C-alpha positions as a LaTeX table, in Angstrom:
\begin{tabular}{lrrr}
\hline
Residue & $x$ (\AA) & $y$ (\AA) & $z$ (\AA) \\
\hline
Met1 & 23.44 & $-14.83$ & 25.87 \\
Ala2 & 24.62 & $-12.66$ & 28.75 \\
Cys3 & 28.14 & $-12.85$ & 30.10 \\
Leu4 & 28.74 & $-12.99$ & 33.85 \\
Ala5 & 31.91 & $-12.19$ & 35.80 \\
Pro6 & 34.60 & $-14.31$ & 34.17 \\
Ile7 & 37.10 & $-13.32$ & 36.83 \\
Gly8 & 36.47 & $-12.85$ & 40.53 \\
Asp9 & 34.95 & $-13.76$ & 43.81 \\
Glu10 & 31.27 & $-13.96$ & 42.97 \\
Leu11 & 31.46 & $-16.82$ & 40.49 \\
Ala12 & 34.28 & $-18.61$ & 42.29 \\
Arg13 & 32.36 & $-18.80$ & 45.57 \\
Val14 & 29.23 & $-20.23$ & 44.05 \\
Gly15 & 31.06 & $-22.85$ & 42.01 \\
Val16 & 30.05 & $-25.50$ & 39.57 \\
Arg17 & 26.42 & $-25.72$ & 40.64 \\
Leu18 & 25.77 & $-22.13$ & 39.55 \\
Leu19 & 27.42 & $-22.78$ & 36.19 \\
Ala20 & 24.92 & $-25.54$ & 35.58 \\
Val21 & 22.03 & $-23.25$ & 36.50 \\
Leu22 & 23.40 & $-20.54$ & 34.19 \\
Ala23 & 23.66 & $-23.00$ & 31.33 \\
Val24 & 20.02 & $-24.00$ & 31.76 \\
Ala25 & 19.00 & $-20.34$ & 31.94 \\
Gly26 & 20.89 & $-19.49$ & 28.78 \\
Val27 & 23.58 & $-17.35$ & 30.47 \\
Ala28 & 27.17 & $-17.99$ & 29.46 \\
Ala29 & 30.45 & $-17.40$ & 31.21 \\
Cys30 & 32.73 & $-15.15$ & 29.17 \\
Ser31 & 35.23 & $-16.62$ & 26.80 \\
Glu32 & 38.85 & $-16.02$ & 27.69 \\
Pro33 & 39.96 & $-12.70$ & 26.14 \\
Pro34 & 43.10 & $-12.79$ & 23.99 \\
Gln35 & 46.42 & $-11.83$ & 25.54 \\
Arg36 & 47.58 & $-8.25$ & 25.19 \\
Pro37 & 50.32 & $-7.77$ & 22.58 \\
Glu38 & 53.81 & $-7.39$ & 24.04 \\
Pro39 & 54.82 & $-3.71$ & 24.13 \\
Ser40 & 58.16 & $-2.85$ & 22.53 \\
Val41 & 58.82 & 0.75 & 23.61 \\
Glu42 & 61.33 & 1.88 & 26.22 \\
Pro43 & 59.36 & 2.25 & 29.46 \\
Val44 & 58.74 & 5.54 & 31.23 \\
Ser45 & 59.27 & 5.49 & 34.98 \\
Val46 & 57.00 & 7.78 & 36.98 \\
Gly47 & 57.64 & 8.38 & 40.67 \\
Ala48 & 56.47 & 10.66 & 43.45 \\
Thr49 & 58.34 & 12.60 & 46.13 \\
Ala50 & 57.32 & 15.28 & 48.60 \\
Glu51 & 58.60 & 17.83 & 46.07 \\
Gly52 & 56.64 & 16.52 & 43.11 \\
Leu53 & 56.57 & 13.90 & 40.37 \\
Thr54 & 59.58 & 12.36 & 38.65 \\
Leu55 & 60.05 & 10.95 & 35.16 \\
Asp56 & 62.87 & 8.49 & 34.58 \\
Gly57 & 64.41 & 9.65 & 37.85 \\
Lys58 & 64.32 & 13.38 & 37.03 \\
Pro59 & 61.96 & 16.04 & 38.43 \\
Trp60 & 58.91 & 16.24 & 36.15 \\
Trp61 & 56.24 & 18.92 & 35.92 \\
Pro62 & 53.71 & 17.36 & 33.54 \\
Ser63 & 50.96 & 19.02 & 31.62 \\
Gly64 & 48.58 & 17.50 & 29.13 \\
Phe65 & 44.93 & 16.71 & 28.76 \\
Asp66 & 42.04 & 14.85 & 30.23 \\
Ala67 & 40.84 & 12.84 & 27.24 \\
Pro68 & 38.04 & 10.75 & 28.73 \\
Gln69 & 36.67 & 9.27 & 25.50 \\
Leu70 & 39.85 & 7.73 & 24.04 \\
Ala71 & 38.50 & 4.18 & 24.40 \\
Thr72 & 35.23 & 4.91 & 22.58 \\
Asn73 & 34.80 & 2.50 & 19.68 \\
Phe74 & 31.19 & 2.26 & 18.53 \\
Ala75 & 31.83 & $-0.95$ & 16.65 \\
Ile76 & 32.53 & $-2.58$ & 20.03 \\
Asn77 & 31.28 & $-0.58$ & 23.01 \\
Phe78 & 28.57 & 1.95 & 23.80 \\
Gly79 & 31.34 & 4.52 & 24.10 \\
Cys80 & 31.16 & 8.03 & 25.43 \\
Gly81 & 31.55 & 10.99 & 23.13 \\
Ala82 & 33.07 & 10.87 & 19.67 \\
Glu83 & 35.72 & 8.42 & 18.54 \\
Val84 & 39.30 & 9.68 & 18.61 \\
Glu85 & 41.95 & 9.01 & 15.99 \\
Leu86 & 44.45 & 7.71 & 18.52 \\
Asp87 & 47.70 & 8.04 & 16.58 \\
Ser88 & 46.78 & 11.57 & 15.62 \\
Tyr89 & 46.10 & 12.48 & 19.26 \\
Phe90 & 49.19 & 10.88 & 20.81 \\
Gly91 & 51.38 & 11.87 & 17.89 \\
Ser92 & 50.44 & 15.54 & 18.34 \\
Leu93 & 51.31 & 15.67 & 22.03 \\
Pro94 & 54.57 & 17.30 & 23.05 \\
Lys95 & 57.22 & 15.08 & 24.55 \\
Asn96 & 56.77 & 14.13 & 28.22 \\
Ala97 & 53.07 & 15.03 & 28.36 \\
Leu98 & 50.49 & 13.18 & 30.50 \\
Thr99 & 47.03 & 12.03 & 29.41 \\
Arg100 & 44.31 & 11.02 & 31.84 \\
Phe101 & 41.55 & 8.87 & 30.32 \\
Asn102 & 38.56 & 6.74 & 31.28 \\
Leu103 & 39.28 & 3.05 & 31.59 \\
Phe104 & 35.82 & 2.10 & 32.81 \\
Gln105 & 34.57 & $-1.46$ & 32.61 \\
Ala106 & 31.98 & $-0.38$ & 30.03 \\
Phe107 & 34.72 & 0.35 & 27.49 \\
Ala108 & 35.86 & $-3.26$ & 27.73 \\
Val109 & 32.45 & $-4.90$ & 27.24 \\
Asp110 & 31.14 & $-5.79$ & 23.80 \\
Lys111 & 27.71 & $-4.16$ & 23.49 \\
Thr112 & 26.52 & $-6.88$ & 21.12 \\
Thr113 & 27.75 & $-10.07$ & 22.78 \\
Gly114 & 27.81 & $-8.86$ & 26.38 \\
Glu115 & 31.28 & $-10.35$ & 26.80 \\
Leu116 & 34.59 & $-8.81$ & 27.68 \\
Asn117 & 36.33 & $-7.29$ & 24.68 \\
Phe118 & 39.57 & $-5.44$ & 25.41 \\
Thr119 & 40.19 & $-4.31$ & 21.83 \\
Ala120 & 39.19 & $-0.66$ & 22.29 \\
Val121 & 41.23 & $-0.16$ & 25.46 \\
Asp122 & 44.20 & $-2.11$ & 24.12 \\
Ala123 & 44.23 & 0.30 & 21.18 \\
Val124 & 44.64 & 3.27 & 23.54 \\
Phe125 & 47.65 & 1.72 & 25.26 \\
Gln126 & 49.16 & 0.61 & 21.95 \\
Ala127 & 48.89 & 4.10 & 20.45 \\
Ala128 & 50.34 & 5.69 & 23.58 \\
Glu129 & 53.18 & 3.18 & 23.48 \\
Arg130 & 53.93 & 3.89 & 19.81 \\
His131 & 54.45 & 7.55 & 20.72 \\
Arg132 & 55.89 & 6.92 & 24.21 \\
Gln133 & 53.27 & 9.09 & 25.90 \\
Ala134 & 52.42 & 8.55 & 29.57 \\
Val135 & 48.80 & 7.74 & 30.45 \\
Leu136 & 46.81 & 7.79 & 33.67 \\
Pro137 & 43.71 & 5.53 & 33.49 \\
Val138 & 40.68 & 6.16 & 35.72 \\
Leu139 & 38.91 & 2.93 & 36.64 \\
Ser140 & 35.47 & 4.35 & 37.48 \\
Ala141 & 33.59 & 7.61 & 37.98 \\
Gln142 & 31.63 & 8.82 & 40.97 \\
Asp143 & 28.54 & 9.70 & 38.94 \\
Gly144 & 28.49 & 6.50 & 36.88 \\
Gly145 & 28.59 & 8.53 & 33.67 \\
Cys146 & 29.78 & 6.66 & 30.57 \\
Ser147 & 29.46 & 3.47 & 32.62 \\
Asp148 & 26.55 & 2.01 & 34.60 \\
Glu149 & 24.96 & 5.49 & 35.08 \\
Arg150 & 24.62 & 4.86 & 38.83 \\
Phe151 & 25.76 & 7.51 & 41.29 \\
Lys152 & 27.97 & 5.93 & 43.95 \\
Gln153 & 26.58 & 6.41 & 47.44 \\
Arg154 & 28.01 & 5.58 & 50.86 \\
Gln155 & 26.96 & 1.94 & 50.71 \\
Trp156 & 28.85 & 1.44 & 47.45 \\
Tyr157 & 32.07 & 2.44 & 49.21 \\
Val158 & 31.23 & 0.14 & 52.14 \\
Glu159 & 30.40 & $-3.09$ & 50.28 \\
Gly160 & 28.81 & $-2.29$ & 46.92 \\
Trp161 & 32.14 & $-2.10$ & 45.12 \\
Lys162 & 32.62 & $-5.79$ & 45.92 \\
Gln163 & 29.19 & $-6.84$ & 44.63 \\
Phe164 & 28.14 & $-7.60$ & 41.07 \\
Arg165 & 25.15 & $-5.80$ & 39.58 \\
Pro166 & 24.85 & $-6.73$ & 35.90 \\
Val167 & 24.27 & $-4.02$ & 33.32 \\
Arg168 & 23.81 & $-5.34$ & 29.80 \\
Gly169 & 26.70 & $-4.29$ & 27.59 \\
Arg170 & 28.35 & $-2.31$ & 30.40 \\
Ala171 & 29.09 & $-4.46$ & 33.45 \\
Val172 & 29.96 & $-8.16$ & 33.65 \\
Met173 & 31.67 & $-8.18$ & 37.06 \\
Ser174 & 31.93 & $-6.22$ & 40.29 \\
Tyr175 & 34.10 & $-3.13$ & 40.51 \\
Arg176 & 36.55 & $-5.07$ & 42.69 \\
Asp177 & 36.94 & $-7.68$ & 39.99 \\
Trp178 & 37.25 & $-4.98$ & 37.34 \\
Val179 & 40.17 & $-3.49$ & 39.27 \\
Arg180 & 41.82 & $-6.91$ & 39.36 \\
Thr181 & 41.11 & $-7.48$ & 35.68 \\
Ala182 & 42.31 & $-4.09$ & 34.47 \\
Val183 & 45.46 & $-3.97$ & 36.59 \\
Ser184 & 46.36 & $-7.56$ & 35.68 \\
Arg185 & 46.01 & $-6.84$ & 31.96 \\
Trp186 & 47.70 & $-3.45$ & 31.64 \\
His187 & 50.12 & $-3.28$ & 34.59 \\
Asp188 & 53.07 & $-4.01$ & 32.32 \\
Ser189 & 52.37 & $-1.17$ & 29.87 \\
Pro190 & 55.60 & 0.82 & 29.58 \\
Val191 & 53.68 & 4.12 & 29.42 \\
Leu192 & 51.49 & 3.60 & 32.49 \\
Ala193 & 51.97 & 6.52 & 34.90 \\
Gly194 & 49.73 & 5.11 & 37.62 \\
Trp195 & 46.15 & 4.24 & 38.51 \\
Glu196 & 43.16 & 6.26 & 39.65 \\
Leu197 & 40.51 & 4.21 & 41.44 \\
Val198 & 37.51 & 6.56 & 41.19 \\
Gly199 & 37.21 & 9.99 & 39.66 \\
Glu200 & 35.87 & 12.50 & 42.21 \\
Pro201 & 34.90 & 10.05 & 45.00 \\
Glu202 & 32.44 & 11.05 & 47.71 \\
Ala203 & 30.53 & 8.92 & 50.22 \\
Ser204 & 27.27 & 10.86 & 50.27 \\
Glu205 & 23.70 & 9.55 & 50.37 \\
Cys206 & 20.90 & 10.48 & 47.98 \\
Ala207 & 17.25 & 11.27 & 48.59 \\
Gly208 & 15.67 & 8.32 & 46.83 \\
Arg209 & 16.58 & 8.36 & 43.14 \\
Asp210 & 17.54 & 12.03 & 43.23 \\
Cys211 & 21.32 & 12.41 & 43.49 \\
Thr212 & 21.57 & 16.07 & 42.55 \\
Leu213 & 23.82 & 18.09 & 44.83 \\
Arg214 & 20.92 & 19.52 & 46.82 \\
Ala215 & 19.42 & 16.07 & 47.37 \\
Arg216 & 22.57 & 14.59 & 48.90 \\
Thr217 & 23.38 & 14.29 & 52.57 \\
Cys218 & 26.75 & 13.49 & 54.11 \\
Pro219 & 26.83 & 10.74 & 56.76 \\
Ala220 & 29.02 & 11.25 & 59.80 \\
Asp221 & 31.35 & 8.40 & 58.93 \\
Ala222 & 31.93 & 9.42 & 55.30 \\
Ala223 & 35.68 & 10.01 & 55.74 \\
Gln224 & 36.16 & 6.68 & 57.50 \\
Val225 & 34.23 & 4.90 & 54.76 \\
Leu226 & 36.35 & 6.47 & 52.03 \\
Arg227 & 39.57 & 5.74 & 53.90 \\
Arg228 & 38.68 & 2.04 & 54.22 \\
Phe229 & 37.82 & 1.93 & 50.55 \\
Phe230 & 41.17 & 3.38 & 49.53 \\
Asp231 & 43.00 & 1.11 & 51.96 \\
Glu232 & 41.29 & $-2.02$ & 50.61 \\
Ala233 & 40.89 & $-1.23$ & 46.90 \\
Gly234 & 44.32 & 0.34 & 46.78 \\
Ala235 & 45.82 & $-2.77$ & 48.33 \\
Ile236 & 44.49 & $-4.79$ & 45.38 \\
Val237 & 46.28 & $-2.50$ & 42.96 \\
Arg238 & 49.43 & $-2.52$ & 45.09 \\
Lys239 & 49.56 & $-6.31$ & 45.18 \\
Leu240 & 49.13 & $-6.67$ & 41.42 \\
Asp241 & 51.28 & $-3.70$ & 40.42 \\
Pro242 & 53.72 & $-2.96$ & 43.26 \\
Gly243 & 55.61 & 0.28 & 42.94 \\
Arg244 & 53.08 & 1.91 & 40.61 \\
Leu245 & 51.58 & 5.22 & 41.74 \\
Ile246 & 47.98 & 5.45 & 42.92 \\
Phe247 & 46.25 & 8.81 & 42.44 \\
Ser248 & 43.47 & 9.91 & 44.80 \\
Gly249 & 41.07 & 11.33 & 42.19 \\
Phe250 & 39.73 & 13.84 & 44.75 \\
Thr251 & 37.77 & 16.85 & 43.55 \\
Gly252 & 39.28 & 18.68 & 46.51 \\
Gly253 & 36.63 & 21.31 & 47.13 \\
Gly254 & 34.88 & 20.04 & 50.24 \\
Gln255 & 33.01 & 17.01 & 48.91 \\
Cys256 & 31.46 & 14.52 & 51.31 \\
Gly257 & 34.22 & 12.54 & 53.00 \\
Thr258 & 37.08 & 14.85 & 51.95 \\
Ala259 & 35.98 & 18.21 & 53.37 \\
Gly260 & 38.37 & 20.16 & 55.56 \\
Ala261 & 40.70 & 17.92 & 57.56 \\
Asp262 & 39.00 & 14.82 & 56.15 \\
Tyr263 & 40.89 & 15.43 & 52.89 \\
Ala264 & 44.17 & 14.75 & 54.68 \\
Phe265 & 42.73 & 11.85 & 56.68 \\
Val266 & 41.70 & 9.96 & 53.55 \\
Ala267 & 44.81 & 11.05 & 51.63 \\
Ala268 & 47.00 & 9.64 & 54.39 \\
Ser269 & 46.09 & 6.13 & 53.25 \\
Pro270 & 49.28 & 4.19 & 52.46 \\
Gln271 & 47.53 & 3.23 & 49.21 \\
Val272 & 47.45 & 6.85 & 47.98 \\
Asp273 & 50.64 & 8.30 & 46.51 \\
Val274 & 49.48 & 11.42 & 44.66 \\
Leu275 & 46.74 & 13.84 & 45.73 \\
Asp276 & 44.37 & 15.58 & 43.33 \\
Tyr277 & 42.47 & 18.83 & 42.97 \\
His278 & 40.05 & 19.86 & 40.20 \\
Asp279 & 40.09 & 23.57 & 39.43 \\
Tyr280 & 37.34 & 25.30 & 37.43 \\
Ser281 & 37.68 & 28.67 & 39.13 \\
Lys282 & 37.40 & 31.95 & 37.22 \\
Asp283 & 40.28 & 34.12 & 38.49 \\
Pro284 & 43.54 & 32.67 & 37.16 \\
Ala285 & 45.75 & 34.78 & 39.42 \\
Val286 & 44.15 & 33.62 & 42.70 \\
Leu287 & 44.13 & 30.18 & 44.31 \\
Pro288 & 40.50 & 29.00 & 44.44 \\
Gly289 & 38.49 & 28.22 & 47.56 \\
Asp290 & 38.49 & 29.35 & 51.17 \\
Gly291 & 40.48 & 28.68 & 54.33 \\
His292 & 38.65 & 25.40 & 54.89 \\
Asp293 & 38.61 & 23.70 & 51.50 \\
Gly294 & 40.63 & 25.96 & 49.23 \\
Leu295 & 43.58 & 24.98 & 47.10 \\
Ala296 & 46.04 & 26.70 & 49.45 \\
Val297 & 44.79 & 24.44 & 52.26 \\
Arg298 & 45.19 & 21.38 & 50.04 \\
Phe299 & 48.77 & 22.32 & 49.21 \\
Gln300 & 49.56 & 22.58 & 52.92 \\
Gln301 & 47.92 & 19.22 & 53.63 \\
Ala302 & 49.91 & 17.65 & 50.81 \\
Arg303 & 53.14 & 19.09 & 52.20 \\
Asp304 & 52.29 & 17.80 & 55.66 \\
Leu305 & 51.74 & 14.32 & 54.22 \\
Gly306 & 54.85 & 14.46 & 52.05 \\
Lys307 & 52.86 & 13.72 & 48.89 \\
Pro308 & 52.62 & 15.70 & 45.64 \\
Leu309 & 49.37 & 17.32 & 44.52 \\
Leu310 & 48.36 & 17.23 & 40.84 \\
Leu311 & 45.74 & 19.51 & 39.34 \\
Ala312 & 44.22 & 16.60 & 37.44 \\
Glu313 & 41.48 & 18.78 & 35.94 \\
Val314 & 41.79 & 22.46 & 35.06 \\
Gly315 & 39.00 & 23.90 & 32.97 \\
Glu316 & 37.54 & 27.11 & 31.60 \\
Glu317 & 34.80 & 27.56 & 29.02 \\
Ala318 & 35.44 & 28.94 & 25.55 \\
Gly319 & 33.71 & 29.03 & 22.19 \\
Ser320 & 30.72 & 31.30 & 21.75 \\
Cys321 & 31.35 & 32.90 & 25.16 \\
Arg322 & 35.12 & 33.43 & 24.95 \\
Ser323 & 37.80 & 32.89 & 22.36 \\
Pro324 & 40.15 & 29.91 & 22.71 \\
Gln325 & 43.07 & 32.37 & 22.66 \\
Ala326 & 41.62 & 34.32 & 25.60 \\
Arg327 & 41.24 & 31.04 & 27.47 \\
Arg328 & 44.85 & 30.18 & 26.70 \\
Asp329 & 45.95 & 33.54 & 28.11 \\
Asp330 & 44.02 & 32.87 & 31.32 \\
Met331 & 45.38 & 29.35 & 31.61 \\
Ala332 & 48.95 & 30.61 & 31.19 \\
Val333 & 48.44 & 32.82 & 34.24 \\
Lys334 & 46.74 & 30.02 & 36.16 \\
Leu335 & 49.57 & 27.54 & 35.54 \\
Thr336 & 52.09 & 30.07 & 36.78 \\
Thr337 & 49.96 & 30.73 & 39.86 \\
Val338 & 49.47 & 27.10 & 40.84 \\
Arg339 & 53.02 & 25.99 & 40.03 \\
Glu340 & 54.49 & 28.72 & 42.22 \\
Ala341 & 52.09 & 27.65 & 45.00 \\
Gly342 & 53.18 & 24.01 & 44.84 \\
Ala343 & 51.22 & 22.13 & 42.16 \\
Ala344 & 52.96 & 19.01 & 40.82 \\
Gly345 & 51.46 & 19.42 & 37.34 \\
Ala346 & 48.23 & 20.38 & 35.58 \\
Leu347 & 45.97 & 18.68 & 33.02 \\
Phe348 & 43.33 & 20.51 & 30.98 \\
Trp349 & 39.72 & 19.36 & 30.78 \\
Ala350 & 38.93 & 18.17 & 28.20 \\
Phe351 & 40.23 & 17.10 & 24.81 \\
Val352 & 37.56 & 16.21 & 22.25 \\
Pro353 & 38.04 & 15.50 & 18.54 \\
Asp354 & 34.90 & 17.47 & 17.64 \\
Pro355 & 34.86 & 20.80 & 19.54 \\
Arg356 & 31.75 & 22.97 & 19.36 \\
Pro357 & 32.92 & 26.53 & 18.57 \\
Asp358 & 29.35 & 27.84 & 18.36 \\
Glu359 & 28.65 & 26.83 & 21.98 \\
Cys360 & 30.17 & 27.81 & 25.33 \\
Thr361 & 31.91 & 24.60 & 26.44 \\
Leu362 & 35.02 & 23.15 & 28.04 \\
Asp363 & 35.93 & 21.51 & 24.71 \\
Ile364 & 39.58 & 21.52 & 23.67 \\
Gly365 & 39.97 & 20.56 & 20.04 \\
Pro366 & 42.99 & 19.33 & 18.07 \\
Arg367 & 44.03 & 22.86 & 17.05 \\
Asp368 & 43.23 & 24.69 & 20.27 \\
Pro369 & 45.87 & 27.20 & 21.45 \\
Leu370 & 46.15 & 25.26 & 24.72 \\
Trp371 & 48.29 & 22.69 & 22.90 \\
Thr372 & 51.15 & 25.17 & 22.64 \\
Leu373 & 50.76 & 26.09 & 26.31 \\
Val374 & 51.06 & 22.43 & 27.28 \\
Ala375 & 54.27 & 22.18 & 25.27 \\
Glu376 & 55.69 & 25.31 & 26.88 \\
Arg377 & 55.01 & 24.35 & 30.48 \\
Ile378 & 56.20 & 20.73 & 30.65 \\
Thr379 & 59.60 & 20.46 & 32.26 \\
Val380 & 61.89 & 17.51 & 32.98 \\
Gly381 & 65.01 & 17.99 & 35.05 \\
Pro382 & 66.15 & 20.58 & 37.59 \\
\hline
\end{tabular}
């Protein structure tokens, strides 16, 4: 039987009568998931100032990896990418690193029963806690990848995020209810650095089913729509986890709703604490972009707002096209460039347990030279 929204507005509003209808139709409400085990590690405390991030009250310049597939467990969920040996990953990280990973609803739904199953995501937090490694979970993705596979358009940011559209084995509640569920379950993790609502949000509109870049248009009110979304969705996080940082997730390069001055308008939301930029540029010694949407502009906007800016994704291809060591050399220059310009930290896209050395990819494997660069560049203290 299917499993419908065990927590949230949709089911609560309809009430007992709908439950009876569901029972007749053969659709079950989800069973109550087990409680999360009590963590036993000393907590990390992550804060934000106009000058940058802090860790346990000291200035912190984090580096680390985007590891989107950490919660993949094919015995439970549909997953995304290969399974990761979690203790091996977190145990290999240098002290005071930061890992950003996908905490999409689909990773917490049992693909067989259609019910909530937090086992795979709990395992990520438990492994991070065993090694006292800070994590930054992303609650959804703009393109729907590794989740419901639906590109988020303007209307989703207006009302769609509050509405439930079932996807077998991937979605059992609305995004709004997923935010409430996820934050309620993991807000007390001692290694939680903050929350990211949506990775790379933009309020564009697609031409029919075609959501490729060329098929998208940008409505005039895109920035206002995104700002309301961050104000409202961020307020849910803030109520359930007061004091925890909320990261913007912005791509930063002129996407619909955050182009030019709109970046600062949306980022000025009181429910955004840390700004983001994703850098896949080729010249490591030069800040990417132009005078309208370039990284230098974003640094100035961040300074004006008094909020730090994290390079949450930094990537360059290697493998058949370029050696991992050559990439490391480039990334060493890039981290120097962006740190001197004002970056609050940098994470590399993307760790995978099964890199493809015979292809030209962004893969970063367990023995990639970037691991030593991460260890070299993390600093805590003055």
